[in-house]
Amino acid sequence: MLGYILNLFKSLNSNSHPGEIAHGVALGVIMGMVPKDNALWYILFVFFFFVRINRAVYLLVTLGVSLCIAPLDMTLDALGYQVLMFEPAIPIYRKLLDIPFVAFTKFNNTVVMGGLAAGIILYIPVYILARLLVTLWRTVLAPKITASKFWVGIKKLPLVEKIISKSQEISGVMNR
């Protein structure tokens, strides 16, 4: 887990494209909102690994949203019910359920459909916000933090020096 967090900070400060980080955040929000007890989640999780995104950000955001989404289950349930009861789509849902193994995705579960629909609805706003935050971090915040006397003093502490050296070793192993 420490390796993923360190890769997050590396990517925020490296030459990686801000769009890759923003896509990782937006896809992580989708995956965090969908319940994990169905085949749909696993299919999407693996599929998103083949998309060009920042995987450390993707995994951390998925974990973070998953931990925070429980209070919204009733809202996701209501949204999923509305999507599943959309009259023109009902014949499509029935035909999908007749296909072998599609039922394992549990797309007909209101919470699963609500989480997926909410994640898709939030994708573009989250992407734009994440991209703006990455740009803000790189142009304004990071230079000010690294130039501050506080940060220079923190980096000189023996414990922090050990953490930085271990993190460089871990990231070297992970990049192989």
Short mmCIF file of N, CA and C in Angstrom, two decimals:
data_model
loop_
_atom_site.label_atom_id
_atom_site.label_comp_id
_atom_site.label_asym_id
_atom_site.label_seq_id
_atom_site.Cartn_x
_atom_site.Cartn_y
_atom_site.Cartn_z
N MET A 1 0.82 -1.19 0.00
CA MET A 1 0.00 0.00 0.00
C MET A 1 0.87 1.26 0.00
N LEU A 2 1.96 1.22 0.74
CA LEU A 2 2.87 2.35 0.78
C LEU A 2 3.42 2.64 -0.62
N GLY A 3 3.67 1.58 -1.38
CA GLY A 3 4.18 1.75 -2.74
C GLY A 3 3.19 2.49 -3.62
N TYR A 4 1.90 2.19 -3.48
CA TYR A 4 0.89 2.88 -4.29
C TYR A 4 0.79 4.35 -3.90
N ILE A 5 0.88 4.64 -2.61
CA ILE A 5 0.82 6.03 -2.16
C ILE A 5 2.04 6.80 -2.67
N LEU A 6 3.19 6.16 -2.62
CA LEU A 6 4.39 6.82 -3.13
C LEU A 6 4.31 7.03 -4.63
N ASN A 7 3.77 6.05 -5.35
CA ASN A 7 3.59 6.22 -6.80
C ASN A 7 2.61 7.34 -7.11
N LEU A 8 1.62 7.53 -6.24
CA LEU A 8 0.68 8.63 -6.43
C LEU A 8 1.42 9.96 -6.39
N PHE A 9 2.25 10.14 -5.37
CA PHE A 9 2.98 11.42 -5.26
C PHE A 9 4.01 11.57 -6.37
N LYS A 10 4.61 10.47 -6.79
CA LYS A 10 5.55 10.54 -7.90
C LYS A 10 4.84 10.99 -9.17
N SER A 11 3.67 10.41 -9.43
CA SER A 11 2.97 10.75 -10.66
C SER A 11 2.45 12.18 -10.62
N LEU A 12 2.07 12.66 -9.44
CA LEU A 12 1.62 14.04 -9.34
C LEU A 12 2.74 15.02 -9.69
N ASN A 13 3.97 14.63 -9.40
CA ASN A 13 5.09 15.52 -9.63
C ASN A 13 5.91 15.17 -10.86
N SER A 14 5.57 14.10 -11.55
CA SER A 14 6.38 13.67 -12.68
C SER A 14 5.83 14.22 -13.99
N ASN A 15 6.38 13.72 -15.07
CA ASN A 15 5.95 14.16 -16.39
C ASN A 15 4.77 13.37 -16.91
N SER A 16 4.14 12.55 -16.08
CA SER A 16 2.97 11.81 -16.55
C SER A 16 1.86 12.80 -16.89
N HIS A 17 1.10 12.48 -17.89
CA HIS A 17 0.06 13.37 -18.40
C HIS A 17 -1.04 13.54 -17.35
N PRO A 18 -1.48 14.76 -17.11
CA PRO A 18 -2.55 14.98 -16.13
C PRO A 18 -3.83 14.22 -16.47
N GLY A 19 -4.07 13.98 -17.75
CA GLY A 19 -5.26 13.24 -18.16
C GLY A 19 -5.24 11.81 -17.66
N GLU A 20 -4.06 11.18 -17.62
CA GLU A 20 -3.96 9.81 -17.10
C GLU A 20 -4.34 9.76 -15.63
N ILE A 21 -3.89 10.74 -14.89
CA ILE A 21 -4.21 10.79 -13.46
C ILE A 21 -5.70 11.07 -13.28
N ALA A 22 -6.24 12.00 -14.05
CA ALA A 22 -7.65 12.35 -13.94
C ALA A 22 -8.55 11.17 -14.33
N HIS A 23 -8.17 10.44 -15.38
CA HIS A 23 -8.94 9.25 -15.76
C HIS A 23 -8.88 8.20 -14.65
N GLY A 24 -7.72 8.05 -14.03
CA GLY A 24 -7.59 7.12 -12.92
C GLY A 24 -8.51 7.48 -11.77
N VAL A 25 -8.61 8.76 -11.48
CA VAL A 25 -9.51 9.22 -10.41
C VAL A 25 -10.96 8.94 -10.79
N ALA A 26 -11.35 9.30 -12.02
CA ALA A 26 -12.74 9.14 -12.45
C ALA A 26 -13.14 7.67 -12.52
N LEU A 27 -12.27 6.81 -13.04
CA LEU A 27 -12.58 5.38 -13.09
C LEU A 27 -12.58 4.78 -11.69
N GLY A 28 -11.74 5.28 -10.82
CA GLY A 28 -11.74 4.83 -9.42
C GLY A 28 -13.05 5.18 -8.73
N VAL A 29 -13.63 6.32 -9.06
CA VAL A 29 -14.93 6.71 -8.49
C VAL A 29 -16.00 5.73 -8.97
N ILE A 30 -15.99 5.39 -10.26
CA ILE A 30 -16.97 4.42 -10.77
C ILE A 30 -16.83 3.10 -10.02
N MET A 31 -15.60 2.61 -9.93
CA MET A 31 -15.39 1.30 -9.29
C MET A 31 -15.69 1.34 -7.80
N GLY A 32 -15.46 2.46 -7.16
CA GLY A 32 -15.77 2.57 -5.75
C GLY A 32 -17.26 2.61 -5.45
N MET A 33 -18.04 3.08 -6.41
CA MET A 33 -19.49 3.20 -6.20
C MET A 33 -20.23 1.90 -6.47
N VAL A 34 -19.66 1.01 -7.27
CA VAL A 34 -20.32 -0.25 -7.60
C VAL A 34 -19.99 -1.27 -6.51
N PRO A 35 -21.00 -1.97 -5.97
CA PRO A 35 -20.71 -3.02 -4.97
C PRO A 35 -19.79 -4.10 -5.53
N LYS A 36 -19.01 -4.71 -4.65
CA LYS A 36 -17.95 -5.63 -5.09
C LYS A 36 -18.36 -7.09 -5.15
N ASP A 37 -19.59 -7.44 -4.90
CA ASP A 37 -20.00 -8.84 -4.83
C ASP A 37 -20.63 -9.35 -6.13
N ASN A 38 -20.15 -8.87 -7.27
CA ASN A 38 -20.74 -9.29 -8.53
C ASN A 38 -19.68 -9.35 -9.62
N ALA A 39 -19.99 -10.05 -10.69
CA ALA A 39 -19.04 -10.22 -11.79
C ALA A 39 -18.80 -8.92 -12.54
N LEU A 40 -19.78 -8.03 -12.55
CA LEU A 40 -19.63 -6.76 -13.26
C LEU A 40 -18.44 -5.98 -12.69
N TRP A 41 -18.32 -5.96 -11.38
CA TRP A 41 -17.22 -5.21 -10.75
C TRP A 41 -15.87 -5.79 -11.17
N TYR A 42 -15.76 -7.12 -11.15
CA TYR A 42 -14.48 -7.75 -11.50
C TYR A 42 -14.15 -7.57 -12.98
N ILE A 43 -15.15 -7.64 -13.83
CA ILE A 43 -14.93 -7.44 -15.27
C ILE A 43 -14.45 -6.02 -15.52
N LEU A 44 -15.13 -5.04 -14.93
CA LEU A 44 -14.71 -3.65 -15.11
C LEU A 44 -13.34 -3.38 -14.49
N PHE A 45 -13.09 -3.96 -13.33
CA PHE A 45 -11.81 -3.76 -12.65
C PHE A 45 -10.65 -4.22 -13.54
N VAL A 46 -10.78 -5.40 -14.11
CA VAL A 46 -9.72 -5.92 -14.98
C VAL A 46 -9.66 -5.12 -16.28
N PHE A 47 -10.81 -4.79 -16.85
CA PHE A 47 -10.83 -4.03 -18.10
C PHE A 47 -10.12 -2.69 -17.94
N PHE A 48 -10.37 -2.00 -16.83
CA PHE A 48 -9.76 -0.69 -16.63
C PHE A 48 -8.24 -0.77 -16.45
N PHE A 49 -7.73 -1.94 -16.13
CA PHE A 49 -6.27 -2.09 -16.05
C PHE A 49 -5.62 -2.07 -17.42
N PHE A 50 -6.40 -2.32 -18.47
CA PHE A 50 -5.86 -2.29 -19.83
C PHE A 50 -6.01 -0.91 -20.47
N VAL A 51 -6.63 0.02 -19.76
CA VAL A 51 -6.78 1.39 -20.23
C VAL A 51 -5.57 2.18 -19.73
N ARG A 52 -5.16 3.17 -20.50
CA ARG A 52 -3.99 3.95 -20.11
C ARG A 52 -4.38 4.97 -19.04
N ILE A 53 -4.19 4.57 -17.80
CA ILE A 53 -4.49 5.41 -16.65
C ILE A 53 -3.36 5.26 -15.65
N ASN A 54 -3.37 6.10 -14.64
CA ASN A 54 -2.43 5.94 -13.54
C ASN A 54 -3.03 4.93 -12.58
N ARG A 55 -2.44 3.75 -12.51
CA ARG A 55 -3.01 2.64 -11.75
C ARG A 55 -2.97 2.87 -10.24
N ALA A 56 -1.94 3.54 -9.76
CA ALA A 56 -1.86 3.82 -8.32
C ALA A 56 -3.02 4.71 -7.90
N VAL A 57 -3.29 5.73 -8.67
CA VAL A 57 -4.40 6.63 -8.36
C VAL A 57 -5.71 5.86 -8.46
N TYR A 58 -5.85 5.06 -9.50
CA TYR A 58 -7.06 4.25 -9.71
C TYR A 58 -7.35 3.37 -8.49
N LEU A 59 -6.34 2.66 -8.01
CA LEU A 59 -6.53 1.76 -6.88
C LEU A 59 -6.82 2.52 -5.59
N LEU A 60 -6.11 3.61 -5.35
CA LEU A 60 -6.33 4.37 -4.12
C LEU A 60 -7.71 5.04 -4.10
N VAL A 61 -8.13 5.58 -5.24
CA VAL A 61 -9.45 6.21 -5.28
C VAL A 61 -10.55 5.16 -5.16
N THR A 62 -10.36 4.00 -5.81
CA THR A 62 -11.34 2.92 -5.67
C THR A 62 -11.49 2.53 -4.20
N LEU A 63 -10.39 2.36 -3.52
CA LEU A 63 -10.42 2.02 -2.10
C LEU A 63 -11.07 3.12 -1.28
N GLY A 64 -10.69 4.35 -1.52
CA GLY A 64 -11.23 5.47 -0.76
C GLY A 64 -12.72 5.66 -0.94
N VAL A 65 -13.19 5.59 -2.18
CA VAL A 65 -14.62 5.75 -2.43
C VAL A 65 -15.39 4.56 -1.86
N SER A 66 -14.82 3.36 -1.96
CA SER A 66 -15.49 2.17 -1.42
C SER A 66 -15.70 2.29 0.08
N LEU A 67 -14.76 2.90 0.76
CA LEU A 67 -14.87 3.05 2.21
C LEU A 67 -15.89 4.12 2.61
N CYS A 68 -16.14 5.07 1.72
CA CYS A 68 -17.00 6.21 2.06
C CYS A 68 -18.41 6.12 1.48
N ILE A 69 -18.70 5.15 0.63
CA ILE A 69 -19.94 5.14 -0.13
C ILE A 69 -21.12 4.54 0.62
N ALA A 70 -20.90 3.82 1.70
CA ALA A 70 -21.98 3.12 2.39
C ALA A 70 -23.16 4.02 2.79
N PRO A 71 -22.94 5.25 3.27
CA PRO A 71 -24.10 6.09 3.62
C PRO A 71 -25.00 6.45 2.43
N LEU A 72 -24.50 6.30 1.22
CA LEU A 72 -25.28 6.65 0.04
C LEU A 72 -26.02 5.47 -0.58
N ASP A 73 -26.03 4.32 0.09
CA ASP A 73 -26.67 3.13 -0.47
C ASP A 73 -28.15 3.35 -0.78
N MET A 74 -28.86 4.04 0.07
CA MET A 74 -30.28 4.27 -0.19
C MET A 74 -30.48 5.15 -1.43
N THR A 75 -29.61 6.13 -1.60
CA THR A 75 -29.70 6.99 -2.78
C THR A 75 -29.36 6.20 -4.04
N LEU A 76 -28.32 5.37 -3.97
CA LEU A 76 -27.96 4.54 -5.11
C LEU A 76 -29.05 3.54 -5.43
N ASP A 77 -29.70 3.02 -4.39
CA ASP A 77 -30.81 2.09 -4.59
C ASP A 77 -31.95 2.78 -5.34
N ALA A 78 -32.29 3.98 -4.94
CA ALA A 78 -33.37 4.73 -5.61
C ALA A 78 -33.01 5.05 -7.05
N LEU A 79 -31.75 5.45 -7.29
CA LEU A 79 -31.31 5.74 -8.66
C LEU A 79 -31.34 4.48 -9.50
N GLY A 80 -30.86 3.38 -8.95
CA GLY A 80 -30.87 2.11 -9.68
C GLY A 80 -32.28 1.65 -10.00
N TYR A 81 -33.20 1.86 -9.09
CA TYR A 81 -34.59 1.50 -9.34
C TYR A 81 -35.15 2.31 -10.51
N GLN A 82 -34.83 3.60 -10.54
CA GLN A 82 -35.31 4.45 -11.64
C GLN A 82 -34.73 4.00 -12.97
N VAL A 83 -33.45 3.63 -12.99
CA VAL A 83 -32.82 3.17 -14.23
C VAL A 83 -33.43 1.85 -14.67
N LEU A 84 -33.61 0.94 -13.73
CA LEU A 84 -34.14 -0.38 -14.09
C LEU A 84 -35.62 -0.34 -14.45
N MET A 85 -36.36 0.65 -13.97
CA MET A 85 -37.79 0.76 -14.29
C MET A 85 -38.04 1.70 -15.47
N PHE A 86 -36.99 2.13 -16.14
CA PHE A 86 -37.15 2.96 -17.33
C PHE A 86 -37.80 2.11 -18.41
N GLU A 87 -39.04 2.45 -18.72
CA GLU A 87 -39.91 1.61 -19.55
C GLU A 87 -39.30 1.17 -20.88
N PRO A 88 -38.68 2.05 -21.67
CA PRO A 88 -38.13 1.59 -22.95
C PRO A 88 -36.97 0.58 -22.82
N ALA A 89 -36.31 0.55 -21.66
CA ALA A 89 -35.16 -0.33 -21.50
C ALA A 89 -35.52 -1.69 -20.92
N ILE A 90 -36.72 -1.87 -20.42
CA ILE A 90 -37.11 -3.14 -19.78
C ILE A 90 -36.97 -4.33 -20.74
N PRO A 91 -37.38 -4.24 -22.01
CA PRO A 91 -37.18 -5.39 -22.90
C PRO A 91 -35.69 -5.73 -23.10
N ILE A 92 -34.85 -4.72 -23.09
CA ILE A 92 -33.41 -4.96 -23.23
C ILE A 92 -32.89 -5.70 -22.01
N TYR A 93 -33.31 -5.28 -20.82
CA TYR A 93 -32.89 -5.96 -19.61
C TYR A 93 -33.34 -7.42 -19.60
N ARG A 94 -34.55 -7.67 -20.07
CA ARG A 94 -35.06 -9.05 -20.12
C ARG A 94 -34.23 -9.91 -21.05
N LYS A 95 -33.88 -9.35 -22.21
CA LYS A 95 -33.06 -10.12 -23.16
C LYS A 95 -31.65 -10.36 -22.61
N LEU A 96 -31.11 -9.38 -21.89
CA LEU A 96 -29.79 -9.55 -21.29
C LEU A 96 -29.79 -10.67 -20.25
N LEU A 97 -30.87 -10.76 -19.49
CA LEU A 97 -30.94 -11.81 -18.47
C LEU A 97 -31.07 -13.21 -19.08
N ASP A 98 -31.49 -13.30 -20.33
CA ASP A 98 -31.58 -14.60 -21.01
C ASP A 98 -30.22 -15.09 -21.50
N ILE A 99 -29.24 -14.19 -21.56
CA ILE A 99 -27.90 -14.56 -22.01
C ILE A 99 -27.17 -15.25 -20.85
N PRO A 100 -26.55 -16.42 -21.13
CA PRO A 100 -25.84 -17.12 -20.05
C PRO A 100 -24.74 -16.24 -19.44
N PHE A 101 -24.59 -16.33 -18.15
CA PHE A 101 -23.56 -15.66 -17.35
C PHE A 101 -23.78 -14.15 -17.18
N VAL A 102 -24.69 -13.53 -17.90
CA VAL A 102 -24.93 -12.10 -17.72
C VAL A 102 -25.57 -11.85 -16.36
N ALA A 103 -26.36 -12.80 -15.88
CA ALA A 103 -27.00 -12.63 -14.57
C ALA A 103 -25.96 -12.53 -13.45
N PHE A 104 -24.76 -13.10 -13.66
CA PHE A 104 -23.72 -13.02 -12.63
C PHE A 104 -23.23 -11.59 -12.43
N THR A 105 -23.48 -10.73 -13.40
CA THR A 105 -23.08 -9.33 -13.23
C THR A 105 -23.98 -8.60 -12.25
N LYS A 106 -25.14 -9.17 -11.98
CA LYS A 106 -26.13 -8.58 -11.07
C LYS A 106 -26.50 -7.15 -11.48
N PHE A 107 -26.51 -6.89 -12.78
CA PHE A 107 -26.88 -5.56 -13.24
C PHE A 107 -28.33 -5.24 -12.88
N ASN A 108 -29.15 -6.27 -12.63
CA ASN A 108 -30.54 -6.04 -12.27
C ASN A 108 -30.73 -5.74 -10.77
N ASN A 109 -29.65 -5.70 -10.01
CA ASN A 109 -29.69 -5.28 -8.62
C ASN A 109 -29.74 -3.75 -8.59
N THR A 110 -30.65 -3.18 -7.83
CA THR A 110 -30.82 -1.73 -7.86
C THR A 110 -29.59 -0.98 -7.34
N VAL A 111 -28.91 -1.52 -6.35
CA VAL A 111 -27.73 -0.83 -5.81
C VAL A 111 -26.58 -0.91 -6.82
N VAL A 112 -26.41 -2.05 -7.48
CA VAL A 112 -25.36 -2.19 -8.49
C VAL A 112 -25.62 -1.22 -9.64
N MET A 113 -26.85 -1.22 -10.15
CA MET A 113 -27.17 -0.32 -11.27
C MET A 113 -27.09 1.13 -10.84
N GLY A 114 -27.53 1.45 -9.63
CA GLY A 114 -27.45 2.82 -9.14
C GLY A 114 -26.02 3.29 -8.98
N GLY A 115 -25.14 2.42 -8.47
CA GLY A 115 -23.73 2.77 -8.34
C GLY A 115 -23.08 2.98 -9.69
N LEU A 116 -23.39 2.09 -10.63
CA LEU A 116 -22.83 2.23 -11.98
C LEU A 116 -23.33 3.50 -12.65
N ALA A 117 -24.64 3.75 -12.55
CA ALA A 117 -25.21 4.95 -13.17
C ALA A 117 -24.64 6.23 -12.53
N ALA A 118 -24.54 6.24 -11.21
CA ALA A 118 -23.99 7.42 -10.53
C ALA A 118 -22.52 7.64 -10.92
N GLY A 119 -21.76 6.55 -11.01
CA GLY A 119 -20.36 6.67 -11.41
C GLY A 119 -20.22 7.21 -12.82
N ILE A 120 -21.07 6.74 -13.72
CA ILE A 120 -21.03 7.21 -15.11
C ILE A 120 -21.44 8.68 -15.18
N ILE A 121 -22.46 9.05 -14.42
CA ILE A 121 -22.90 10.45 -14.39
C ILE A 121 -21.80 11.36 -13.85
N LEU A 122 -21.08 10.89 -12.83
CA LEU A 122 -20.04 11.71 -12.20
C LEU A 122 -18.70 11.69 -12.95
N TYR A 123 -18.56 10.84 -13.96
CA TYR A 123 -17.27 10.66 -14.62
C TYR A 123 -16.70 11.98 -15.14
N ILE A 124 -17.45 12.70 -15.94
CA ILE A 124 -16.91 13.93 -16.56
C ILE A 124 -16.64 15.01 -15.52
N PRO A 125 -17.56 15.30 -14.58
CA PRO A 125 -17.21 16.31 -13.56
C PRO A 125 -16.00 15.93 -12.72
N VAL A 126 -15.89 14.66 -12.35
CA VAL A 126 -14.74 14.22 -11.55
C VAL A 126 -13.45 14.33 -12.37
N TYR A 127 -13.52 13.96 -13.64
CA TYR A 127 -12.34 14.06 -14.52
C TYR A 127 -11.87 15.52 -14.60
N ILE A 128 -12.80 16.43 -14.86
CA ILE A 128 -12.43 17.85 -14.99
C ILE A 128 -11.85 18.38 -13.68
N LEU A 129 -12.50 18.05 -12.56
CA LEU A 129 -12.01 18.51 -11.26
C LEU A 129 -10.63 17.94 -10.95
N ALA A 130 -10.43 16.64 -11.22
CA ALA A 130 -9.13 16.02 -10.95
C ALA A 130 -8.04 16.63 -11.82
N ARG A 131 -8.36 16.87 -13.07
CA ARG A 131 -7.35 17.47 -13.96
C ARG A 131 -6.98 18.88 -13.50
N LEU A 132 -7.97 19.64 -13.09
CA LEU A 132 -7.68 20.98 -12.57
C LEU A 132 -6.83 20.91 -11.30
N LEU A 133 -7.14 19.96 -10.41
CA LEU A 133 -6.37 19.83 -9.17
C LEU A 133 -4.93 19.40 -9.43
N VAL A 134 -4.72 18.51 -10.40
CA VAL A 134 -3.36 18.10 -10.74
C VAL A 134 -2.57 19.29 -11.29
N THR A 135 -3.20 20.06 -12.16
CA THR A 135 -2.54 21.24 -12.71
C THR A 135 -2.24 22.25 -11.61
N LEU A 136 -3.20 22.46 -10.72
CA LEU A 136 -2.98 23.38 -9.59
C LEU A 136 -1.85 22.88 -8.71
N TRP A 137 -1.82 21.59 -8.43
CA TRP A 137 -0.76 21.02 -7.61
C TRP A 137 0.61 21.25 -8.24
N ARG A 138 0.72 20.95 -9.53
CA ARG A 138 2.02 21.05 -10.20
C ARG A 138 2.50 22.48 -10.37
N THR A 139 1.59 23.40 -10.64
CA THR A 139 2.03 24.77 -10.93
C THR A 139 2.11 25.66 -9.70
N VAL A 140 1.26 25.43 -8.70
CA VAL A 140 1.21 26.36 -7.57
C VAL A 140 1.67 25.72 -6.26
N LEU A 141 1.03 24.62 -5.88
CA LEU A 141 1.24 24.08 -4.54
C LEU A 141 2.59 23.37 -4.35
N ALA A 142 2.94 22.47 -5.26
CA ALA A 142 4.18 21.70 -5.08
C ALA A 142 5.42 22.59 -5.01
N PRO A 143 5.59 23.58 -5.89
CA PRO A 143 6.78 24.44 -5.76
C PRO A 143 6.83 25.19 -4.44
N LYS A 144 5.69 25.63 -3.94
CA LYS A 144 5.67 26.36 -2.67
C LYS A 144 6.00 25.44 -1.50
N ILE A 145 5.48 24.22 -1.54
CA ILE A 145 5.74 23.29 -0.44
C ILE A 145 7.20 22.86 -0.42
N THR A 146 7.76 22.51 -1.57
CA THR A 146 9.15 22.05 -1.60
C THR A 146 10.14 23.17 -1.29
N ALA A 147 9.75 24.41 -1.51
CA ALA A 147 10.64 25.53 -1.22
C ALA A 147 10.49 26.03 0.21
N SER A 148 9.51 25.56 0.93
CA SER A 148 9.27 26.07 2.27
C SER A 148 10.33 25.56 3.25
N LYS A 149 10.61 26.35 4.26
CA LYS A 149 11.58 25.99 5.29
C LYS A 149 11.09 24.77 6.07
N PHE A 150 9.79 24.68 6.25
CA PHE A 150 9.21 23.55 6.97
C PHE A 150 9.55 22.23 6.27
N TRP A 151 9.35 22.17 4.96
CA TRP A 151 9.62 20.93 4.21
C TRP A 151 11.11 20.60 4.23
N VAL A 152 11.95 21.60 4.07
CA VAL A 152 13.40 21.36 4.11
C VAL A 152 13.80 20.82 5.47
N GLY A 153 13.20 21.35 6.54
CA GLY A 153 13.50 20.87 7.89
C GLY A 153 12.99 19.45 8.10
N ILE A 154 11.81 19.16 7.59
CA ILE A 154 11.23 17.82 7.73
C ILE A 154 12.10 16.79 7.02
N LYS A 155 12.59 17.12 5.84
CA LYS A 155 13.40 16.17 5.06
C LYS A 155 14.72 15.83 5.76
N LYS A 156 15.18 16.69 6.66
CA LYS A 156 16.44 16.45 7.35
C LYS A 156 16.29 15.54 8.58
N LEU A 157 15.07 15.27 8.99
CA LEU A 157 14.85 14.38 10.13
C LEU A 157 15.28 12.96 9.77
N PRO A 158 15.94 12.26 10.69
CA PRO A 158 16.44 10.91 10.38
C PRO A 158 15.33 9.93 9.98
N LEU A 159 14.21 9.98 10.65
CA LEU A 159 13.11 9.06 10.32
C LEU A 159 12.58 9.32 8.91
N VAL A 160 12.44 10.59 8.55
CA VAL A 160 11.95 10.94 7.22
C VAL A 160 12.97 10.53 6.16
N GLU A 161 14.26 10.70 6.44
CA GLU A 161 15.29 10.26 5.50
C GLU A 161 15.20 8.76 5.25
N LYS A 162 14.96 7.98 6.31
CA LYS A 162 14.82 6.54 6.16
C LYS A 162 13.58 6.19 5.32
N ILE A 163 12.48 6.88 5.58
CA ILE A 163 11.25 6.62 4.82
C ILE A 163 11.46 6.94 3.35
N ILE A 164 12.12 8.05 3.06
CA ILE A 164 12.38 8.43 1.67
C ILE A 164 13.28 7.41 1.00
N SER A 165 14.33 6.96 1.68
CA SER A 165 15.22 5.97 1.07
C SER A 165 14.51 4.64 0.85
N LYS A 166 13.69 4.20 1.82
CA LYS A 166 12.93 2.95 1.67
C LYS A 166 11.92 3.08 0.53
N SER A 167 11.31 4.25 0.42
CA SER A 167 10.33 4.43 -0.65
C SER A 167 11.00 4.37 -2.02
N GLN A 168 12.22 4.90 -2.11
CA GLN A 168 12.93 4.81 -3.38
C GLN A 168 13.30 3.36 -3.70
N GLU A 169 13.63 2.58 -2.67
CA GLU A 169 13.91 1.17 -2.89
C GLU A 169 12.65 0.43 -3.35
N ILE A 170 11.53 0.71 -2.68
CA ILE A 170 10.26 0.05 -3.03
C ILE A 170 9.85 0.42 -4.46
N SER A 171 9.95 1.70 -4.78
CA SER A 171 9.55 2.10 -6.13
C SER A 171 10.49 1.54 -7.18
N GLY A 172 11.76 1.34 -6.83
CA GLY A 172 12.68 0.70 -7.76
C GLY A 172 12.32 -0.74 -8.01
N VAL A 173 11.88 -1.45 -6.96
CA VAL A 173 11.45 -2.83 -7.10
C VAL A 173 10.15 -2.92 -7.89
N MET A 174 9.23 -2.00 -7.65
CA MET A 174 7.93 -2.02 -8.33
C MET A 174 8.06 -1.66 -9.80
N ASN A 175 9.07 -0.88 -10.18
CA ASN A 175 9.23 -0.47 -11.57
C ASN A 175 9.93 -1.52 -12.42
N ARG A 176 10.46 -2.56 -11.80
CA ARG A 176 11.17 -3.58 -12.57
C ARG A 176 10.24 -4.44 -13.34
#
